[in-house]
Structures are given as C-alpha cells and as structure tokens.
Coordinates of N, CA and C in Angstrom, one line a residue:
M1 N 0.9 -1.2 0.0 CA 0.0 0.0 0.0 C 0.9 1.2 0.0
S2 N 0.6 2.2 -0.9 CA 1.4 3.4 -0.9 C 1.1 4.3 0.3
R3 N 2.2 5.0 0.7 CA 2.0 5.8 1.9 C 1.3 7.1 1.5
R4 N 0.3 7.4 2.3 CA -0.5 8.7 2.0 C 0.3 9.9 2.3
R5 N 0.1 10.9 1.5 CA 0.8 12.2 1.7 C 0.1 13.0 2.7
Q6 N 0.7 13.4 3.8 CA 0.1 14.2 4.8 C 0.2 15.7 4.3
I7 N -1.0 16.3 4.4 CA -1.1 17.7 4.0 C -0.9 18.7 5.2
Y8 N -1.5 18.3 6.3 CA -1.5 19.2 7.5 C -1.8 18.4 8.7
E9 N -1.2 18.8 9.8 CA -1.6 18.2 11.1 C -1.9 19.3 12.1
G10 N -3.1 19.3 12.7 CA -3.5 20.2 13.7 C -3.5 19.6 15.1
K11 N -4.2 20.3 16.0 CA -4.2 19.8 17.4 C -5.1 18.5 17.5
A12 N -6.1 18.4 16.7 CA -7.1 17.3 16.9 C -7.3 16.5 15.6
K13 N -6.7 16.9 14.5 CA -6.9 16.2 13.2 C -5.7 16.2 12.4
I14 N -5.6 15.2 11.5 CA -4.6 15.2 10.4 C -5.3 15.2 9.1
L15 N -4.8 15.9 8.1 CA -5.4 15.9 6.8 C -4.4 15.3 5.8
Y16 N -4.9 14.3 5.0 CA -4.1 13.6 4.1 C -4.7 13.9 2.7
E17 N -3.8 13.7 1.7 CA -4.3 13.8 0.3 C -5.4 12.9 0.0
G18 N -6.4 13.3 -0.7 CA -7.6 12.5 -1.0 C -7.4 11.7 -2.2
P19 N -8.3 10.7 -2.5 CA -8.2 9.9 -3.6 C -8.5 10.5 -5.0
E20 N -9.1 11.7 -4.9 CA -9.5 12.4 -6.2 C -9.1 13.9 -6.0
P21 N -8.8 14.6 -7.1 CA -8.4 16.0 -7.0 C -9.6 16.8 -6.3
G22 N -9.2 17.7 -5.4 CA -10.1 18.5 -4.7 C -10.7 17.8 -3.5
T23 N -10.1 16.7 -3.1 CA -10.6 16.0 -1.9 C -9.5 15.8 -0.9
L24 N -9.8 15.6 0.4 CA -8.9 15.3 1.4 C -9.5 14.2 2.3
I25 N -8.6 13.5 3.0 CA -9.0 12.6 4.1 C -8.7 13.2 5.4
Q26 N -9.8 13.4 6.2 CA -9.6 14.0 7.6 C -9.6 12.9 8.6
Y27 N -8.5 12.8 9.4 CA -8.3 11.8 10.4 C -8.5 12.4 11.8
F28 N -9.3 11.9 12.6 CA -9.6 12.4 14.0 C -8.7 11.7 15.0
K29 N -7.9 12.5 15.7 CA -7.0 12.0 16.7 C -7.7 12.0 18.1
D30 N -7.0 11.3 19.0 CA -7.5 11.3 20.4 C -6.8 12.4 21.2
D31 N -5.9 13.1 20.6 CA -5.2 14.2 21.3 C -6.1 15.2 21.8
A32 N -5.9 15.8 23.0 CA -6.7 16.8 23.5 C -5.8 18.0 23.9
T33 N -6.2 19.2 23.6 CA -5.5 20.4 24.0 C -6.5 21.4 24.5
A34 N -5.9 22.3 25.3 CA -6.7 23.5 25.8 C -5.8 24.6 26.0
F35 N -6.4 25.8 26.1 CA -5.7 27.1 26.4 C -4.5 27.2 25.3
N36 N -4.9 27.1 24.0 CA -4.0 27.3 22.9 C -2.8 26.3 23.0
A37 N -3.2 25.1 23.4 CA -2.2 24.0 23.4 C -1.2 24.1 24.6
Q38 N -1.5 25.0 25.6 CA -0.7 25.0 26.7 C -0.9 23.8 27.6
K39 N -2.1 23.2 27.5 CA -2.4 22.0 28.2 C -2.7 20.9 27.2
K40 N -2.0 19.8 27.4 CA -2.1 18.7 26.4 C -2.4 17.4 27.1
G41 N -3.2 16.5 26.4 CA -3.5 15.2 27.0 C -4.1 14.3 25.9
T42 N -4.7 13.2 26.4 CA -5.4 12.3 25.5 C -6.7 11.9 26.1
I43 N -7.7 11.8 25.2 CA -9.0 11.3 25.6 C -9.3 10.1 24.8
S44 N -9.2 8.9 25.4 CA -9.2 7.6 24.7 C -10.6 7.5 23.9
G45 N -10.4 7.3 22.6 CA -11.6 7.1 21.8 C -12.3 8.3 21.3
K46 N -11.7 9.5 21.7 CA -12.3 10.8 21.3 C -12.4 10.9 19.8
G47 N -11.4 10.5 19.1 CA -11.4 10.6 17.6 C -12.5 9.9 17.0
V48 N -12.8 8.7 17.5 CA -13.9 7.8 16.9 C -15.2 8.5 17.2
L49 N -15.4 9.0 18.4 CA -16.7 9.7 18.7 C -16.9 11.0 17.9
N50 N -15.8 11.8 17.9 CA -15.9 13.0 17.1 C -16.2 12.8 15.7
N51 N -15.6 11.8 15.1 CA -15.9 11.4 13.7 C -17.3 11.1 13.5
R52 N -17.9 10.3 14.4 CA -19.3 10.0 14.2 C -20.3 11.2 14.5
I53 N -20.0 11.9 15.5 CA -20.8 13.0 15.9 C -20.8 14.1 14.8
S54 N -19.6 14.4 14.3 CA -19.4 15.4 13.3 C -20.1 15.0 12.0
E55 N -19.9 13.7 11.6 CA -20.6 13.2 10.5 C -22.1 13.4 10.6
H56 N -22.7 13.0 11.7 CA -24.1 13.1 12.0 C -24.6 14.5 11.8
V57 N -23.9 15.5 12.5 CA -24.4 16.9 12.4 C -24.2 17.5 11.0
F58 N -23.1 17.2 10.4 CA -22.9 17.7 9.0 C -23.9 17.2 8.0
T59 N -24.2 15.9 8.2 CA -25.2 15.3 7.3 C -26.5 15.9 7.5
L60 N -26.9 16.2 8.7 CA -28.2 16.8 9.0 C -28.2 18.2 8.4
L61 N -27.1 19.0 8.6 CA -27.0 20.3 8.1 C -27.1 20.3 6.6
G62 N -26.4 19.4 5.9 CA -26.5 19.3 4.5 C -28.0 19.0 4.0
N63 N -28.7 18.3 4.8 CA -30.1 17.9 4.5 C -31.0 19.2 4.5
I64 N -30.6 20.2 5.3 CA -31.4 21.4 5.3 C -30.8 22.5 4.4
G65 N -29.8 22.2 3.6 CA -29.3 23.1 2.6 C -28.1 23.9 3.0
V66 N -27.5 23.6 4.2 CA -26.2 24.3 4.6 C -25.1 23.6 3.8
P67 N -24.3 24.3 3.0 CA -23.2 23.7 2.2 C -22.1 23.4 3.1
T68 N -21.5 22.2 3.1 CA -20.4 21.8 3.9 C -19.3 21.1 3.1
H69 N -18.2 20.9 3.7 CA -17.1 20.2 3.1 C -17.2 18.6 3.2
F70 N -18.2 18.2 4.0 CA -18.3 16.7 4.3 C -18.8 16.0 3.1
I71 N -18.1 14.9 2.7 CA -18.6 14.0 1.6 C -19.2 12.7 2.2
R72 N -18.3 12.0 2.9 CA -18.8 10.7 3.6 C -17.8 10.3 4.6
R73 N -18.2 9.5 5.6 CA -17.3 8.9 6.5 C -16.7 7.6 5.9
L74 N -15.4 7.4 6.1 CA -14.7 6.3 5.5 C -14.5 5.1 6.4
N75 N -14.3 5.4 7.7 CA -14.1 4.4 8.7 C -14.2 5.0 10.1
M76 N -13.8 4.3 11.1 CA -14.0 4.8 12.4 C -13.4 6.2 12.8
R77 N -12.3 6.5 12.1 CA -11.6 7.7 12.4 C -11.4 8.7 11.2
E78 N -11.9 8.3 10.1 CA -11.6 9.1 8.9 C -12.9 9.5 8.1
Q79 N -12.8 10.7 7.5 CA -13.9 11.2 6.6 C -13.2 11.7 5.3
L80 N -14.0 11.5 4.3 CA -13.6 12.1 3.0 C -14.3 13.5 2.9
I81 N -13.5 14.5 2.7 CA -14.0 15.9 2.6 C -13.5 16.7 1.4
R82 N -14.2 17.7 1.1 CA -13.8 18.6 0.0 C -12.6 19.5 0.5
Q83 N -11.7 19.7 -0.4 CA -10.6 20.6 0.0 C -11.0 22.0 -0.2
V84 N -10.8 22.8 0.8 CA -11.2 24.2 0.8 C -10.0 25.1 1.2
E85 N -10.1 26.3 0.9 CA -9.2 27.4 1.3 C -9.8 28.0 2.6
I86 N -9.2 27.6 3.8 CA -9.8 28.0 5.0 C -9.7 29.5 5.2
V87 N -10.9 30.1 5.6 CA -10.9 31.5 6.0 C -10.3 31.6 7.4
P88 N -9.3 32.4 7.6 CA -8.5 32.4 8.9 C -9.2 33.0 10.1
I89 N -10.5 32.7 10.2 CA -11.3 33.3 11.2 C -12.1 32.1 11.9
E90 N -12.0 32.1 13.3 CA -12.8 31.2 14.0 C -14.1 31.9 14.4
V91 N -15.2 31.3 14.1 CA -16.5 32.0 14.4 C -17.1 31.3 15.6
V92 N -17.4 32.1 16.7 CA -17.9 31.5 17.9 C -19.3 32.1 18.1
V93 N -20.3 31.2 18.2 CA -21.7 31.5 18.4 C -22.0 31.3 19.9
R94 N -22.5 32.3 20.6 CA -22.8 32.2 22.0 C -24.3 32.4 22.3
N95 N -24.9 31.5 23.0 CA -26.2 31.6 23.5 C -26.3 31.8 25.0
V96 N -25.3 31.4 25.7 CA -25.2 31.4 27.2 C -23.8 31.9 27.6
A97 N -23.7 32.7 28.6 CA -22.4 33.2 29.0 C -21.6 32.0 29.6
A98 N -20.4 31.9 29.1 CA -19.5 30.9 29.6 C -18.1 31.2 29.1
G99 N -17.1 30.5 29.6 CA -15.7 30.6 29.1 C -15.2 32.0 29.1
S100 N -14.5 32.4 28.0 CA -13.8 33.7 27.9 C -14.8 34.9 28.0
L101 N -16.0 34.7 27.5 CA -17.0 35.8 27.6 C -17.3 36.1 29.0
S102 N -17.5 35.1 29.9 CA -17.8 35.4 31.3 C -16.6 36.1 31.9
K103 N -15.4 35.7 31.6 CA -14.2 36.3 32.2 C -14.0 37.7 31.7
R104 N -14.2 37.9 30.4 CA -13.9 39.3 29.9 C -14.9 40.3 30.4
L105 N -16.2 39.9 30.5 CA -17.2 40.9 30.9 C -17.8 40.7 32.3
G106 N -17.2 39.8 33.0 CA -17.7 39.6 34.4 C -19.1 39.1 34.5
I107 N -19.6 38.3 33.5 CA -21.0 37.8 33.5 C -20.9 36.4 34.1
E108 N -21.8 36.1 35.0 CA -21.8 34.8 35.7 C -22.0 33.7 34.6
E109 N -21.2 32.7 34.7 CA -21.3 31.5 33.8 C -22.7 30.9 33.9
G110 N -23.4 30.6 32.8 CA -24.7 30.0 32.8 C -25.8 31.1 32.6
T111 N -25.5 32.4 32.5 CA -26.5 33.4 32.3 C -26.9 33.3 30.8
Q112 N -28.2 33.2 30.7 CA -28.8 33.2 29.3 C -28.6 34.6 28.7
L113 N -28.0 34.7 27.5 CA -27.8 36.0 26.9 C -29.1 36.5 26.3
P114 N -29.3 37.8 26.3 CA -30.6 38.4 25.8 C -30.8 38.1 24.3
R115 N -29.7 37.9 23.6 CA -29.7 37.5 22.2 C -28.4 36.8 21.9
T116 N -28.4 36.0 20.8 CA -27.3 35.3 20.3 C -26.2 36.2 19.9
I117 N -24.9 35.9 20.3 CA -23.8 36.8 20.0 C -22.9 36.0 19.0
I118 N -22.4 36.6 18.0 CA -21.4 36.0 17.1 C -20.1 36.8 17.3
E119 N -19.0 36.0 17.6 CA -17.7 36.6 17.8 C -16.7 36.0 16.8
Y120 N -15.7 36.8 16.4 CA -14.7 36.4 15.5 C -13.3 36.4 16.1
Y121 N -12.6 35.4 15.9 CA -11.2 35.3 16.4 C -10.3 35.0 15.2
Y122 N -9.1 35.7 15.2 CA -8.1 35.5 14.2 C -7.4 34.2 14.5
K123 N -7.3 33.3 13.5 CA -6.7 32.0 13.7 C -5.2 32.1 13.6
D124 N -4.6 32.2 14.8 CA -3.1 32.3 14.9 C -2.7 31.8 16.3
D125 N -2.2 30.6 16.4 CA -1.9 30.0 17.6 C -0.8 30.8 18.4
A126 N 0.2 31.4 17.6 CA 1.2 32.1 18.3 C 0.7 33.4 19.0
L127 N -0.4 33.9 18.4 CA -1.0 35.1 19.0 C -2.1 34.8 20.0
G128 N -2.4 33.5 20.1 CA -3.5 33.1 21.0 C -4.9 33.3 20.5
D129 N -5.0 33.3 19.1 CA -6.3 33.4 18.5 C -7.1 34.6 19.0
P130 N -6.6 35.8 18.8 CA -7.2 37.0 19.4 C -8.6 37.4 18.8
L131 N -9.4 37.9 19.7 CA -10.7 38.4 19.3 C -10.6 39.6 18.4
V132 N -11.3 39.6 17.2 CA -11.2 40.6 16.3 C -12.6 41.1 15.9
S133 N -12.7 42.2 15.3 CA -14.0 42.8 14.8 C -14.1 42.6 13.3
E134 N -15.3 42.9 12.8 CA -15.5 42.8 11.3 C -14.6 43.9 10.7
E135 N -14.4 45.0 11.4 CA -13.5 46.0 10.8 C -12.1 45.5 10.6
H136 N -11.6 44.7 11.6 CA -10.3 44.1 11.4 C -10.3 43.1 10.2
I137 N -11.3 42.3 10.1 CA -11.4 41.4 9.0 C -11.4 42.0 7.6
A138 N -12.2 43.1 7.5 CA -12.2 43.9 6.3 C -10.9 44.6 6.0
C139 N -10.3 45.2 7.0 CA -9.1 46.0 6.9 C -7.9 45.1 6.3
F140 N -7.8 43.9 6.9 CA -6.7 43.0 6.6 C -7.0 42.0 5.5
G141 N -8.2 42.1 4.9 CA -8.6 41.3 3.8 C -8.7 39.8 4.1
W142 N -9.0 39.4 5.3 CA -9.2 38.0 5.6 C -10.4 37.4 5.0
A143 N -11.4 38.3 4.8 CA -12.7 37.8 4.1 C -13.4 39.1 3.6
S144 N -14.1 38.9 2.5 CA -14.8 40.1 2.0 C -16.1 40.3 2.7
Q145 N -16.7 41.5 2.5 CA -18.0 41.8 3.2 C -19.1 40.8 2.8
E146 N -19.1 40.4 1.5 CA -20.1 39.4 1.1 C -19.9 38.1 1.8
E147 N -18.6 37.7 1.9 CA -18.3 36.4 2.6 C -18.7 36.5 4.0
M148 N -18.5 37.6 4.7 CA -18.8 37.8 6.1 C -20.4 37.7 6.3
H149 N -21.1 38.2 5.3 CA -22.6 38.1 5.4 C -23.0 36.7 5.3
D150 N -22.4 35.9 4.3 CA -22.7 34.5 4.2 C -22.3 33.7 5.5
I151 N -21.1 34.0 6.0 CA -20.7 33.4 7.2 C -21.6 33.6 8.4
A152 N -22.0 34.9 8.6 CA -22.9 35.2 9.7 C -24.3 34.5 9.5
D153 N -24.8 34.6 8.3 CA -26.1 33.9 8.0 C -26.1 32.4 8.3
M154 N -25.0 31.8 7.8 CA -24.8 30.3 8.0 C -24.7 30.0 9.5
A155 N -23.9 30.9 10.2 CA -23.7 30.6 11.6 C -25.0 30.7 12.4
I156 N -25.9 31.6 12.1 CA -27.2 31.7 12.8 C -28.1 30.5 12.4
R157 N -28.0 30.1 11.1 CA -28.8 29.0 10.7 C -28.4 27.7 11.4
V158 N -27.0 27.5 11.5 CA -26.5 26.3 12.2 C -26.9 26.4 13.6
N159 N -26.8 27.6 14.2 CA -27.2 27.7 15.7 C -28.7 27.3 15.9
D160 N -29.5 27.8 15.0 CA -31.0 27.5 15.2 C -31.2 26.0 15.1
F161 N -30.6 25.4 14.1 CA -30.8 24.0 13.9 C -30.2 23.2 15.1
M162 N -29.0 23.5 15.4 CA -28.3 22.7 16.5 C -29.0 22.9 17.8
S163 N -29.5 24.1 18.1 CA -30.1 24.3 19.4 C -31.3 23.4 19.5
G164 N -32.1 23.3 18.4 CA -33.3 22.4 18.5 C -32.9 20.9 18.5
L165 N -31.8 20.6 17.8 CA -31.3 19.2 17.8 C -30.9 18.8 19.2
F166 N -30.1 19.6 19.8 CA -29.7 19.2 21.2 C -30.7 19.3 22.2
A167 N -31.6 20.4 22.1 CA -32.7 20.5 23.1 C -33.6 19.3 23.1
G168 N -33.7 18.7 21.9 CA -34.6 17.5 21.8 C -34.0 16.3 22.5
V169 N -32.7 16.3 22.8 CA -32.2 15.2 23.6 C -31.7 15.6 25.0
G170 N -32.3 16.7 25.5 CA -32.0 17.2 26.8 C -30.7 17.9 27.0
I171 N -30.2 18.5 26.0 CA -28.9 19.2 26.1 C -29.0 20.7 25.7
R172 N -28.4 21.5 26.5 CA -28.4 23.0 26.2 C -27.1 23.3 25.4
L173 N -27.3 23.9 24.3 CA -26.2 24.4 23.4 C -25.8 25.8 23.9
V174 N -24.7 25.8 24.7 CA -24.2 27.0 25.3 C -23.5 27.9 24.3
D175 N -22.5 27.3 23.7 CA -21.8 28.0 22.6 C -21.0 27.0 21.7
F176 N -20.5 27.5 20.6 CA -19.8 26.5 19.8 C -18.9 27.3 18.8
K177 N -17.9 26.6 18.2 CA -17.0 27.2 17.3 C -17.2 26.6 15.9
L178 N -17.2 27.5 14.9 CA -17.3 27.1 13.5 C -16.1 27.6 12.7
E179 N -15.7 26.8 11.6 CA -14.8 27.3 10.7 C -15.4 27.2 9.3
F180 N -15.0 28.1 8.4 CA -15.5 28.1 7.0 C -14.4 28.2 6.0
G181 N -14.7 27.7 4.8 CA -13.7 27.7 3.8 C -14.3 28.1 2.4
R182 N -13.4 28.4 1.5 CA -13.8 28.8 0.2 C -13.6 27.6 -0.8
V183 N -14.5 27.4 -1.6 CA -14.4 26.5 -2.7 C -14.4 27.3 -4.0
W184 N -13.6 26.9 -5.0 CA -13.4 27.8 -6.2 C -14.0 27.1 -7.4
D185 N -14.7 27.9 -8.2 CA -15.2 27.4 -9.5 C -14.6 28.5 -10.5
N186 N -13.5 28.1 -11.1 CA -12.7 29.1 -12.0 C -12.4 30.3 -11.1
D187 N -12.9 31.5 -11.5 CA -12.5 32.7 -10.7 C -13.6 33.0 -9.6
Y188 N -14.6 32.2 -9.5 CA -15.6 32.5 -8.5 C -15.5 31.6 -7.3
S189 N -15.6 32.1 -6.1 CA -15.5 31.3 -4.9 C -16.8 31.4 -4.1
R190 N -17.1 30.4 -3.3 CA -18.2 30.5 -2.4 C -17.8 29.9 -1.1
I191 N -18.5 30.3 0.0 CA -18.2 29.9 1.4 C -19.0 28.7 1.7
I192 N -18.3 27.7 2.3 CA -19.0 26.5 2.9 C -18.5 26.2 4.3
L193 N -19.3 25.5 5.0 CA -18.9 25.1 6.4 C -17.8 24.0 6.3
A194 N -16.8 24.1 7.2 CA -15.6 23.2 7.1 C -15.3 22.7 8.6
D195 N -14.2 22.1 8.7 CA -13.7 21.6 10.0 C -14.6 20.5 10.6
E196 N -15.1 20.7 11.8 CA -15.9 19.7 12.5 C -16.8 20.3 13.4
I197 N -17.9 19.6 13.8 CA -18.7 20.0 14.9 C -18.8 18.8 15.9
S198 N -18.3 19.0 17.1 CA -18.2 17.9 18.0 C -18.1 18.5 19.4
P199 N -18.1 17.7 20.5 CA -17.9 18.2 21.8 C -16.5 18.9 22.0
D200 N -15.6 18.7 21.1 CA -14.3 19.5 21.2 C -14.6 21.0 21.0
G201 N -15.5 21.3 20.2 CA -15.7 22.8 19.8 C -17.1 23.3 20.3
C202 N -17.8 22.6 21.1 CA -19.1 23.0 21.6 C -19.1 22.9 23.1
R203 N -19.8 23.8 23.7 CA -20.2 23.7 25.1 C -21.6 23.1 25.2
L204 N -21.7 21.9 25.8 CA -23.0 21.2 25.8 C -23.3 20.8 27.3
W205 N -24.4 21.4 27.8 CA -24.7 21.1 29.2 C -26.0 20.3 29.3
D206 N -26.1 19.4 30.2 CA -27.4 18.7 30.5 C -28.4 19.7 30.9
V207 N -29.6 19.7 30.3 CA -30.6 20.7 30.6 C -31.1 20.6 32.1
A208 N -31.2 19.4 32.6 CA -31.7 19.2 34.0 C -30.7 19.5 35.1
T209 N -29.4 19.1 34.8 CA -28.4 19.2 35.9 C -27.3 20.2 35.6
N210 N -27.2 20.8 34.4 CA -26.1 21.6 34.0 C -24.8 20.9 34.0
E211 N -24.8 19.6 34.0 CA -23.5 18.8 33.9 C -22.9 19.1 32.5
K212 N -21.6 19.3 32.5 CA -20.8 19.6 31.3 C -20.5 18.4 30.6
L213 N -20.9 18.3 29.3 CA -20.7 17.1 28.5 C -19.8 17.4 27.3
D214 N -18.7 18.1 27.5 CA -17.8 18.6 26.4 C -16.4 18.7 26.9
K215 N -15.5 19.4 26.1 CA -14.1 19.5 26.5 C -13.8 20.3 27.7
D216 N -14.8 21.0 28.2 CA -14.5 21.7 29.5 C -14.2 20.7 30.6
R217 N -14.6 19.5 30.5 CA -14.2 18.5 31.5 C -12.7 18.3 31.5
F218 N -12.1 18.4 30.3 CA -10.6 18.3 30.2 C -10.0 19.6 30.6
R219 N -10.5 20.8 30.2 CA -10.0 22.1 30.5 C -9.9 22.3 32.0
Q220 N -11.0 21.9 32.7 CA -11.2 22.2 34.1 C -10.8 21.0 35.0
D221 N -10.2 20.0 34.5 CA -9.8 18.8 35.3 C -11.0 18.2 36.0
L222 N -12.1 18.1 35.4 CA -13.3 17.6 36.0 C -13.3 16.0 35.9
G223 N -12.5 15.5 35.0 CA -12.6 14.0 34.8 C -13.8 13.6 34.0
G224 N -13.9 12.4 33.6 CA -15.0 11.8 33.0 C -15.2 12.3 31.5
E225 N -14.1 12.7 30.9 CA -14.2 13.2 29.5 C -14.8 12.1 28.5
V226 N -14.3 10.9 28.6 CA -14.7 9.9 27.7 C -16.2 9.6 27.9
E227 N -16.6 9.5 29.2 CA -18.1 9.3 29.4 C -18.9 10.4 28.9
A228 N -18.4 11.7 29.0 CA -19.2 12.8 28.5 C -19.4 12.8 27.0
Y229 N -18.3 12.5 26.3 CA -18.4 12.4 24.8 C -19.3 11.2 24.4
Q230 N -19.2 10.1 25.2 CA -20.0 9.0 24.9 C -21.5 9.3 25.1
E231 N -21.8 10.1 26.1 CA -23.2 10.5 26.5 C -23.8 11.3 25.3
I232 N -23.0 12.2 24.8 CA -23.5 13.0 23.6 C -23.8 12.1 22.5
A233 N -22.9 11.2 22.1 CA -23.1 10.2 21.0 C -24.3 9.3 21.3
R234 N -24.5 8.9 22.6 CA -25.6 8.0 22.9 C -27.0 8.8 22.8
R235 N -27.0 10.0 23.2 CA -28.3 10.8 23.1 C -28.6 11.1 21.7
L236 N -27.6 11.2 20.8 CA -27.9 11.5 19.4 C -28.2 10.2 18.7
G237 N -28.2 9.0 19.4 CA -28.5 7.8 18.8 C -27.4 7.1 18.0
L238 N -26.1 7.6 18.3 CA -25.0 7.1 17.6 C -24.2 6.0 18.3
L239 N -24.6 5.7 19.6 CA -23.9 4.7 20.4 C -25.0 4.0 21.1
P240 N -25.0 2.6 21.0 CA -26.0 1.8 21.6 C -26.1 2.0 23.1
E241 N -27.3 2.0 23.7 CA -27.5 2.0 25.1 C -26.7 0.9 25.8
G242 N -26.0 1.3 26.9 CA -25.3 0.3 27.6 C -23.9 0.1 27.1
E243 N -23.5 0.7 25.9 CA -22.2 0.6 25.4 C -21.3 1.6 26.1
N244 N -20.3 1.2 26.8 CA -19.5 2.1 27.7 C -18.1 2.3 27.1
T245 N -17.7 1.6 26.0 CA -16.4 1.8 25.5 C -16.5 2.0 24.0
V246 N -15.7 2.9 23.5 CA -15.6 3.1 22.0 C -14.3 2.4 21.6
L247 N -14.4 1.5 20.6 CA -13.3 0.6 20.3 C -12.6 1.1 19.0
D248 N -11.3 1.1 18.9 CA -10.7 1.3 17.6 C -10.5 -0.2 17.1
M249 N -10.1 -0.3 15.8 CA -10.1 -1.6 15.2 C -9.1 -2.6 15.9
A250 N -8.0 -2.1 16.4 CA -7.0 -3.0 17.0 C -7.6 -3.6 18.3
E251 N -8.3 -2.7 19.1 CA -9.0 -3.2 20.3 C -10.1 -4.2 19.9
H252 N -10.8 -3.8 18.9 CA -12.0 -4.6 18.4 C -11.5 -6.1 18.1
R253 N -10.4 -6.1 17.3 CA -9.9 -7.4 16.9 C -9.4 -8.2 18.1
K254 N -8.8 -7.5 19.0 CA -8.2 -8.2 20.3 C -9.4 -8.8 21.1
N255 N -10.5 -8.0 21.2 CA -11.6 -8.5 21.9 C -12.3 -9.7 21.3
R256 N -12.2 -9.8 19.9 CA -12.7 -10.9 19.2 C -11.8 -12.1 19.1
G257 N -10.6 -11.9 19.7 CA -9.6 -13.0 19.8 C -8.9 -13.2 18.5
K258 N -8.8 -12.2 17.7 CA -8.0 -12.3 16.4 C -6.6 -11.7 16.5

C-alpha cells in the first residue's frame, strides 16, 4: 500500500491527500489540547466519537441546505471531505455566558444571553487566536464583506438547527465554534462550512443538571471526559444504550480473539 501524503496536522486532526483531486481525508486524533495547546493530553476514543458526531451533524445540516465540506465517513476515524481554502477566522456563536465571555465581561457563567452573539477570532496559535471585529477582518482582507454576510447567515442557521437538535435530547447548546472555507469554480468562490462540529468545539450542558458534556471537562480537570463524549453520542442515537467503550479496530480485533 502506498504511503498517503500528509497535507496538514493540527491539534485534533490530520489531513491527508484525498483519492481524487479536490478531496482530502480527515483523520480524527485522540489528542486533547486546551488554552492554545498549553495543556495537552489524550481522551481515549475521542477521535472515533468526534468522527461519528461530526458526520451526523454535518449530514443533517446538508439535508437542510447548509453547504459543507463533508462528503462521507470512510471508517471509524476518517472522513472524505472537500478541499477548501480555510478562512482564517474562528466563528464563535454564544447563547449562554461561559468561558472567555464570562471572564472578559464579568458575567456569571450560565447566564442566558438576551440575544445570540457571534464573535470572530483570528486563527493564529502564536497570538492566542485574538478576538477581532469585522473592521479588522475587512481591513486586513481576511474575508470580503459578502463572505462575512454568508458566514454570519450560516452561523445563525446552524445555531438555530443545532439548538433544536440538542434540546430534543435534553442538552443545552451554550456556545460553539465554526470554521468556514472557500471552494473555487474558476474565478468564482463561495463559502461552505468546514472543520468539524463535536464536543471538542461546543459547550454542551445537560438541561436538567447543567452537567458539562464537552471538552470543558478536560480544560477544568473535572474528569469523565470519555463518558461525557459517549453520552453525547448516545443521546444522538450514535452509540447503543449500555455501550460504555468506544473501540478502535485494534482493540476490536483483540476482543474478538483475532
């Protein structure tokens, strides 16, 4: 088997050259990072869970007409995706005060916001992904005004859909991060949703107990990260009831005695 050419490795995923022009293979790692990679660790089986959860959410978004880079899931840890030119902006949609918003503005975590807030952060690990305004984005040419309108419209649409999706399984969508990319048709480009949507980039709280079911369990040393990710998958119908472990193929073969 020929060795695949690695295109990029990030904190949670690796991108490989795809089988056809304009495609990539996205591999989900178990690595976990927080605070711009100042804290590092591993959440066993996280990549498997995030692959399934992101596939599920992206498929549903595609069904309601949100354009995404997702093509299909290939195996337990990999997806086939469209290659895009990533817009260097992280888009954070906030429904409830938490994380950096609470710290910056002194608002008690868990406070329902009067309206949904969209924030933009410049993607640069060395700078700590600083908060920026639309004026900064326009000034430095990171995205055009038309692209920002499309990004904001899609972000609100994704928020509306996901809020209902998670509310239906007893989960409060506190906030989440999105990334977008450009796909080109000759000289014309359009914006589509890229990256992933999983507990790595969402704050998800149990509606009844406010228990955190996302990466904040890792950030805040709460423990139970694997169980939290499994609970999200289970409520979305992606993990059978009573299944307490997520297996990679090596472990699966071992358990079958092969």
